[in-house]
Amino acid sequence: MPRPVLVAGVDSSTQSCKYITVDAATGEIRTSTALPHPDGTAVDPRHWWDAFTGVGATALSGVKAVSISAQQHSTIFLGANEEPVREAILWNDQRATPSALELRHEFGPDWWARELGMIPTAAHPVSKLRWLARTAPEIAERVQRVVIPHDWLTWRLLGAQGDPTTDRSDASGTGYWASTGAGYRTDILEAAFGRQLLVPRVLGPGERAGVTSGGVVVGAGCGDNAAAALGLGTAHGEAVVSIGTSMTVSMVDTLHVVDATGHVADMADAAGAQLPIVATLNGARILNSAAHMLGLSLDELDELASLGPPDAQGLCFLPYLDGERTPLLPASQGALIGLTRFSMTPQNLARAAILGLACAIADAIDDLSRAGLEIERVTLVGGGSRSAALRQAVADLTGRTVAWPESREYAALGAARQAAWALTGELPDWPPPNRQAVDPAERPEWTMEVRERHRNTAAVLYGAELT
């Protein structure tokens, strides 16, 4: 019996580097390895390379092809010697917020939405470039090239020979590349940084970035959300909610979204379509923080949240623990409102944390609907999706069936699927993962009251900033 052809997928996420090997014919995962990344919102990218090497992604033992997915928006500034001139600034760093607001006002939100499909926030590289040029001009003078993590890792894997490459999904998250066909907007790049920079060549879906010195084919790579969609085999009309460090809700579609509120970004996917997406700063850490405060494990928090009243007896947890980007409230903090002698119970606090995250998810789904997308089903992935209380709360608050697949590293799996595509020239038709699902309860009054309470709390605390 012939040995199976193996391909590899890498997910260099905010928290860790995951490396898997997969049977190219069936999509069966054969091995899986992971190493942690340093915490923080600014990181020397060489730490990412160390983890990448440590999991075996440079040895590539026994595989014919590899592709790399990674955290999006995080920005690496390279000098004349092609080495980083400073730490990379991650997607969740808020220091570039004033620069993002400047760029918004200079061109206007409507212009950004129409021309780029997105409106700058501190997350986007275009804002980080403006910040660096304004606050550290002596460092900015040394910058010759700007890349995103998957660009940099792919390039280094290929020996840092020639120019770096990227793909449509990561390019569309920079703030200076338009997925509508306009490509790189050098006018925006120069307006942000004051001069031109070298940027990666954008590869098409299924295209090869190159071949390693050991003969392993290297795929184009992609952003983590695009990779997860590819790994899940996301269907038309399916909203994928990824609950990790951040929370994102995205859909594979052909629609180019123009959203002047900035809530929905018109990003590209890894297979030639679009991936409109809503992203928040706060995801599973909402549940982690609540569990820590109560001295519980996540499983215990989940169980406790199911013991009290479904509306948390009026307790409202506004989950802007790290500030927030959707809505744009970078200076905001979390809040706990509605404390009474009766609502001050561990069960209500646990339930309020679940509802705070569930309301953020429901708001994001509403944003996608308002942008013209038709949502037929909702799928939860990521660490936060393991919460049974959260799954049911999202179903109840949205009035939609909520599904969740078996636990896998879907971004790494999507990268492996892309690697098989680069190897064979055809996107493999791997079977989709098995899914379980929960239906919403009949829309009880408490669901409308909870969502209204969260909206009103945010409006009262932050007023006009909510828009």
XYZ file of C-alpha atoms in Angstrom:
467
model
C 0.000 0.000 0.000
C 1.541 3.372 -0.991
C 2.424 5.779 1.773
C 0.117 8.804 1.990
C 1.328 12.159 0.723
C 1.570 14.519 3.699
C 1.233 18.298 3.704
C 1.743 20.677 6.615
C -0.178 23.652 7.949
C 1.073 26.299 10.374
C -0.962 28.746 12.435
C 1.253 31.401 14.017
C -1.405 32.994 16.209
C -1.195 35.610 18.936
C -0.793 33.022 21.656
C 1.106 30.155 20.031
C 2.491 28.477 16.936
C 0.643 25.339 15.855
C 2.064 22.868 13.320
C 0.092 19.949 11.892
C 0.722 17.344 9.211
C -2.220 16.159 7.155
C -2.968 13.414 4.626
C -3.305 15.410 1.400
C -5.894 13.016 -0.025
C -8.269 12.751 2.954
C -7.633 15.777 5.199
C -6.885 13.481 8.154
C -4.601 15.149 10.719
C -1.611 12.903 11.419
C 0.477 14.949 13.883
C 0.044 18.154 15.849
C 2.586 20.248 17.785
C 2.393 23.661 19.463
C 4.652 26.104 21.306
C 3.628 29.324 23.088
C 4.363 32.883 21.990
C 5.298 35.696 24.384
C 2.402 37.709 25.768
C 2.080 41.400 25.014
C 1.044 43.779 22.268
C 4.588 44.384 20.997
C 6.855 41.394 20.351
C 10.238 40.828 18.748
C 9.208 38.767 15.689
C 12.257 36.566 16.168
C 10.334 34.938 19.022
C 7.746 33.864 16.418
C 10.523 32.376 14.292
C 11.916 30.505 17.311
C 8.501 28.910 17.961
C 8.082 28.237 14.227
C 11.404 26.402 14.206
C 10.678 24.648 17.496
C 7.455 23.004 16.287
C 9.222 21.559 13.240
C 8.026 24.013 10.595
C 11.532 24.489 9.197
C 12.502 20.805 9.274
C 9.272 19.804 7.452
C 10.058 16.137 7.961
C 8.166 13.855 5.576
C 5.934 16.531 3.997
C 5.663 17.611 0.357
C 4.135 21.061 0.875
C 3.469 23.616 3.609
C 1.467 26.808 3.976
C 1.423 29.345 6.787
C -1.461 31.221 8.380
C -0.868 33.836 11.040
C -2.386 36.612 13.124
C -3.573 39.443 10.924
C -2.654 43.166 11.023
C 0.400 42.737 13.276
C 3.131 44.804 11.627
C 6.837 44.078 11.133
C 9.128 46.950 10.113
C 12.260 45.866 8.226
C 15.395 47.943 7.611
C 17.967 47.961 4.833
C 19.486 44.699 6.105
C 16.018 43.055 6.069
C 16.069 42.785 9.871
C 13.370 44.253 12.157
C 14.202 47.802 13.258
C 11.995 47.502 16.346
C 9.461 45.153 17.925
C 6.484 44.178 15.820
C 3.280 45.952 16.865
C 0.380 43.531 17.259
C -3.195 43.898 16.084
C -4.436 44.472 19.650
C -2.078 47.347 20.470
C -3.938 50.634 20.897
C -1.090 53.165 20.617
C -1.929 54.015 16.968
C -5.512 55.082 17.748
C -4.842 58.836 17.308
C -3.143 58.097 13.982
C -6.113 56.002 12.853
C -8.482 58.845 13.709
C -6.291 61.305 11.796
C -6.411 59.122 8.694
C -10.168 58.716 9.037
C -10.651 62.480 9.088
C -8.147 63.247 6.331
C -9.951 61.099 3.747
C -13.385 60.679 5.368
C -15.106 57.456 6.499
C -17.242 57.236 3.357
C -14.117 57.467 1.185
C -12.339 54.705 3.121
C -15.378 52.426 2.973
C -15.831 52.987 -0.749
C -12.190 52.854 -1.843
C -10.671 50.333 0.591
C -13.669 48.517 2.054
C -12.518 49.331 5.587
C -11.933 52.273 7.895
C -8.637 52.477 9.820
C -8.374 51.476 13.446
C -5.283 51.091 15.610
C -5.142 47.448 14.490
C -4.366 48.205 10.847
C -0.789 48.549 9.541
C -1.637 51.835 7.793
C -2.285 53.404 11.218
C 0.850 51.893 12.737
C 2.930 53.371 9.920
C 1.508 56.839 10.616
C 2.180 56.371 14.347
C 5.797 55.350 13.756
C 6.450 58.231 11.348
C 5.013 60.773 13.817
C 6.382 59.468 17.116
C 9.718 57.861 16.224
C 10.990 59.537 13.036
C 14.572 58.373 13.623
C 13.372 54.735 13.583
C 10.964 55.399 10.714
C 13.890 56.659 8.598
C 15.433 53.175 8.818
C 12.329 51.339 7.611
C 12.547 50.070 4.036
C 9.916 47.341 3.978
C 6.693 46.495 5.836
C 5.311 42.958 6.166
C 2.719 40.973 8.128
C 3.628 37.820 10.151
C 2.655 35.220 7.536
C 4.551 37.176 4.857
C 7.681 37.274 7.012
C 7.577 33.618 8.081
C 7.003 32.417 4.515
C 9.873 34.565 3.243
C 12.281 33.374 5.923
C 11.299 29.742 5.303
C 12.352 30.301 1.678
C 15.715 31.652 2.790
C 14.752 35.360 2.614
C 15.634 35.249 -1.071
C 13.954 37.658 -3.470
C 10.992 39.752 -2.420
C 8.472 38.659 0.233
C 5.009 37.588 -0.872
C 1.584 37.800 0.717
C -1.958 36.837 -0.250
C -5.258 38.641 -0.796
C -6.569 38.011 2.727
C -3.647 39.578 4.587
C -3.139 42.316 1.986
C -6.778 43.377 2.394
C -6.195 43.960 6.103
C -3.342 46.437 5.687
C -5.342 49.581 4.879
C -3.384 50.222 1.678
C -4.544 47.356 -0.581
C -8.055 47.132 -2.051
C -9.631 43.751 -2.764
C -11.958 45.361 -5.339
C -9.206 45.047 -7.943
C -7.379 48.331 -7.375
C -4.556 46.511 -5.555
C -1.969 48.517 -3.633
C -2.850 52.165 -3.057
C 0.559 53.812 -2.982
C -1.109 57.174 -2.445
C -2.453 55.991 0.921
C 0.853 54.406 1.871
C 2.672 57.671 1.192
C 0.012 59.721 3.011
C 0.400 57.502 6.067
C 4.193 57.194 6.190
C 5.435 60.214 4.247
C 7.202 58.160 1.587
C 6.952 54.886 -0.284
C 7.937 51.512 1.194
C 8.593 48.081 -0.257
C 5.532 45.826 0.113
C 5.047 42.116 -0.625
C 3.888 40.792 -3.986
C 0.293 39.557 -3.689
C -0.169 35.922 -4.751
C -3.398 34.487 -6.094
C -5.338 31.596 -4.513
C -3.496 28.311 -4.877
C -0.316 30.000 -6.126
C 3.086 28.912 -4.860
C 5.318 31.269 -2.900
C 8.281 29.072 -3.791
C 10.088 25.830 -2.974
C 12.412 25.328 0.002
C 16.011 24.241 -0.399
C 14.789 20.775 0.639
C 12.254 20.641 -2.184
C 9.098 21.350 -0.154
C 6.452 23.406 -1.975
C 5.408 26.528 -0.032
C 1.873 27.858 -0.539
C 0.826 31.487 -0.574
C -0.272 31.468 3.073
C -3.105 33.600 4.444
C -4.539 35.380 7.460
C -5.890 33.259 10.299
C -9.563 34.026 9.694
C -9.286 33.154 6.013
C -7.420 29.964 6.927
C -10.102 28.948 9.440
C -12.797 29.409 6.778
C -10.793 27.180 4.429
C -10.285 24.550 7.144
C -13.977 24.511 8.059
C -15.116 24.357 4.462
C -17.369 27.322 5.232
C -20.599 27.283 3.226
C -22.445 30.235 1.698
C -24.676 31.887 4.310
C -22.618 30.580 7.250
C -21.395 33.136 9.784
C -18.281 31.829 11.546
C -17.724 33.183 15.052
C -14.122 32.691 16.157
C -13.656 33.193 19.894
C -9.995 33.366 20.808
C -7.979 36.267 22.191
C -10.269 38.457 20.108
C -13.704 37.682 18.688
C -14.445 37.799 14.967
C -17.560 37.075 12.943
C -16.922 36.490 9.243
C -18.605 35.055 6.162
C -17.408 33.792 2.792
C -19.360 35.690 0.142
C -18.993 37.432 -3.208
C -20.440 40.707 -1.925
C -18.143 43.710 -1.603
C -19.271 45.422 1.591
C -19.253 49.206 1.918
C -19.858 50.038 5.594
C -19.257 53.680 6.538
C -19.662 52.835 10.246
C -16.431 50.855 10.036
C -17.942 47.874 11.834
C -17.757 45.518 8.826
C -14.473 45.313 6.894
C -14.499 44.101 3.287
C -11.615 41.653 3.493
C -10.674 38.916 1.037
C -10.692 35.174 1.670
C -8.050 32.604 0.674
C -9.968 31.107 -2.258
C -10.853 34.043 -4.497
C -13.999 35.384 -2.785
C -14.584 37.954 -0.040
C -14.541 37.550 3.737
C -16.542 40.431 5.257
C -15.664 40.512 8.922
C -16.489 42.182 12.234
C -13.683 42.078 14.820
C -13.642 42.939 18.521
C -10.678 43.171 20.872
C -12.395 41.152 23.590
C -13.061 37.450 23.145
C -12.468 34.422 25.336
C -10.508 36.540 27.813
C -13.875 37.836 29.035
C -14.666 34.349 30.296
C -11.100 33.741 31.505
C -11.142 36.962 33.545
C -14.546 36.220 35.091
C -13.426 32.719 36.021
C -10.235 34.079 37.580
C -12.164 36.648 39.603
C -14.497 33.965 40.932
C -11.683 31.465 41.560
C -13.177 28.954 39.138
C -12.118 26.877 36.183
C -13.781 27.659 32.848
C -15.891 24.523 33.167
C -17.008 25.579 36.650
C -17.825 29.083 35.371
C -19.923 27.562 32.600
C -21.836 25.383 35.043
C -22.368 28.261 37.486
C -23.709 30.479 34.699
C -26.477 27.955 34.096
C -27.698 27.901 37.689
C -29.081 31.435 38.022
C -31.768 33.444 36.195
C -31.207 33.593 32.400
C -31.117 37.417 32.457
C -28.553 37.502 35.325
C -31.243 39.226 37.402
C -30.556 42.557 35.712
C -26.775 42.437 36.100
C -25.041 43.843 33.026
C -21.378 43.130 32.268
C -20.018 45.429 29.554
C -16.968 43.451 28.379
C -14.608 46.163 27.088
C -11.760 44.862 29.238
C -9.000 45.817 26.783
C -10.780 48.810 25.280
C -12.727 48.046 22.114
C -12.478 48.460 18.339
C -16.080 47.516 17.422
C -17.611 49.828 18.429
C -14.582 52.137 18.338
C -13.969 52.756 22.041
C -10.195 52.447 22.479
C -10.152 54.184 25.882
C -13.116 52.264 27.297
C -13.086 49.847 30.206
C -15.347 47.056 31.328
C -18.292 47.842 33.553
C -20.604 45.942 35.861
C -23.992 47.666 36.153
C -27.165 46.726 37.972
C -25.777 45.647 41.309
C -28.395 45.138 43.982
C -28.518 43.035 47.136
C -30.358 40.415 45.087
C -28.244 40.428 41.928
C -24.879 40.260 43.725
C -24.416 36.504 43.472
C -21.660 34.388 41.879
C -24.270 32.798 39.583
C -25.409 36.153 38.251
C -21.845 37.376 37.720
C -20.952 34.216 35.806
C -24.110 34.546 33.725
C -23.491 38.273 33.081
C -20.018 37.489 31.678
C -21.546 34.931 29.306
C -24.213 37.422 28.244
C -21.664 40.208 27.728
C -19.769 38.131 25.169
C -22.987 36.774 23.638
C -24.314 40.309 23.123
C -21.093 41.319 21.361
C -21.516 38.316 19.042
C -25.176 39.152 18.400
C -24.257 42.785 17.610
C -21.636 41.619 15.105
C -24.135 39.305 13.405
C -26.564 42.215 13.158
C -23.784 44.338 11.601
C -23.258 41.733 8.879
C -27.000 41.546 8.226
C -27.245 45.341 7.944
C -24.395 45.263 5.426
C -26.568 43.140 3.128
C -25.339 39.634 3.960
C -27.812 36.785 4.344
C -27.019 34.693 7.416
C -28.530 31.218 7.354
C -26.590 29.606 10.179
C -24.005 30.430 12.855
C -20.937 28.331 13.672
C -18.774 28.874 16.755
C -15.082 27.929 16.791
C -12.106 28.702 19.010
C -11.534 28.220 22.718
C -14.641 30.161 23.779
C -16.897 27.914 21.701
C -16.462 25.152 24.275
C -18.845 26.996 26.598
C -22.283 25.340 26.502
C -23.821 28.338 28.254
C -22.393 30.694 25.620
C -23.590 28.544 22.721
C -27.136 28.568 24.060
C -27.022 32.281 24.877
C -25.940 33.140 21.309
C -28.744 30.983 19.927
C -31.286 32.643 22.218
C -30.111 36.218 21.627
C -29.926 35.850 17.831
C -32.893 33.525 17.335
C -30.674 31.288 15.179
C -29.444 27.723 15.396
C -25.846 27.665 16.605
C -23.491 24.877 15.539
C -19.991 23.976 16.658
C -17.599 21.504 15.033
C -15.361 18.931 16.631
C -12.290 20.480 18.257
C -9.481 21.018 15.735
C -6.905 23.646 14.844
C -8.944 24.969 11.925
C -6.575 27.758 10.887
C -3.689 25.284 10.669
C -5.975 22.831 8.845
C -6.950 25.530 6.341
C -3.273 26.297 5.781
C -2.642 22.595 5.141
C -5.512 22.535 2.647
C -3.943 25.517 0.901
C -0.593 23.660 0.869
C -2.247 20.686 -0.857
C -3.713 23.131 -3.394
C -0.269 24.578 -4.117
C 1.161 21.064 -4.456
C -1.440 19.582 -6.817
C -2.945 22.621 -8.508
C -6.445 21.756 -7.236
C -8.175 22.714 -3.990
C -8.816 19.369 -2.248
C -12.390 18.477 -1.370
C -11.859 17.294 2.195
C -14.948 16.256 4.162
C -16.271 19.016 6.429
C -16.005 18.444 10.186
C -18.885 16.951 12.105
C -21.017 19.588 13.783
C -23.335 19.568 16.758
C -26.023 22.227 17.091
C -28.370 23.853 19.556
C -31.623 25.586 18.691
C -32.801 28.845 20.271
C -35.511 28.803 22.852
C -38.644 30.619 21.768
C -37.590 34.262 21.962
C -38.449 34.991 25.604
C -38.744 38.578 26.775
C -35.468 38.432 28.651
C -33.427 38.233 25.424
C -34.694 41.576 24.147
C -34.260 43.127 27.588
C -30.671 41.872 27.891
C -29.625 43.236 24.509
C -31.323 46.567 25.175
C -29.635 46.773 28.563
C -26.194 46.240 27.009
C -26.797 48.801 24.269
C -28.091 51.381 26.750
C -25.214 50.803 29.161
C -22.632 51.393 26.412
C -24.485 54.487 25.188
C -24.797 55.987 28.673
C -21.172 55.341 29.593
C -19.594 56.367 26.275
C -22.254 58.430 24.556
C -21.305 59.730 21.128
C -18.155 57.561 21.078
C -20.409 54.565 20.491
C -20.642 55.390 16.800
